């Protein structure tokens, strides 16, 4: 479930970045890139937590 939310955040960020490019809005592009990075960080944290559980 959490992985899906992270992927959704990445997709939302990608859409926002694309819209910003189309509208020539650098602020929106940056916001979209930020959302993508947040989603990727969440996904990486979940992966790390899962690996930690496996190693116990």
Coordinates of C-alpha atoms in Angstrom, one line a residue, residues 8-36:
X8 CA 1.5 7.8 -7.1
X9 CA 3.4 10.8 -5.7
X10 CA 6.1 10.2 -8.3
X11 CA 3.5 10.1 -11.1
X12 CA 1.8 13.3 -9.7
X13 CA 5.2 15.0 -9.7
X14 CA 6.0 13.9 -13.2
X15 CA 2.6 15.3 -14.4
X16 CA 3.2 18.6 -12.6
X17 CA 6.7 18.9 -14.1
X18 CA 5.4 18.2 -17.6
X19 CA 2.6 20.8 -17.1
X20 CA 5.1 23.3 -15.9
X21 CA 7.3 22.7 -19.0
X22 CA 4.3 23.1 -21.3
X23 CA 3.2 26.4 -19.5
X24 CA 6.8 27.6 -19.2
X25 CA 6.3 27.7 -15.4
X26 CA 9.6 27.0 -13.7
X27 CA 8.1 27.1 -10.2
X28 CA 5.6 24.3 -11.2
X29 CA 8.5 22.3 -12.8
X30 CA 10.5 22.5 -9.6
X31 CA 7.5 21.6 -7.4
X32 CA 7.0 18.5 -9.7
X33 CA 10.6 17.5 -9.4
X34 CA 10.4 17.9 -5.6
X35 CA 7.3 15.6 -5.5
X36 CA 9.1 13.0 -7.6

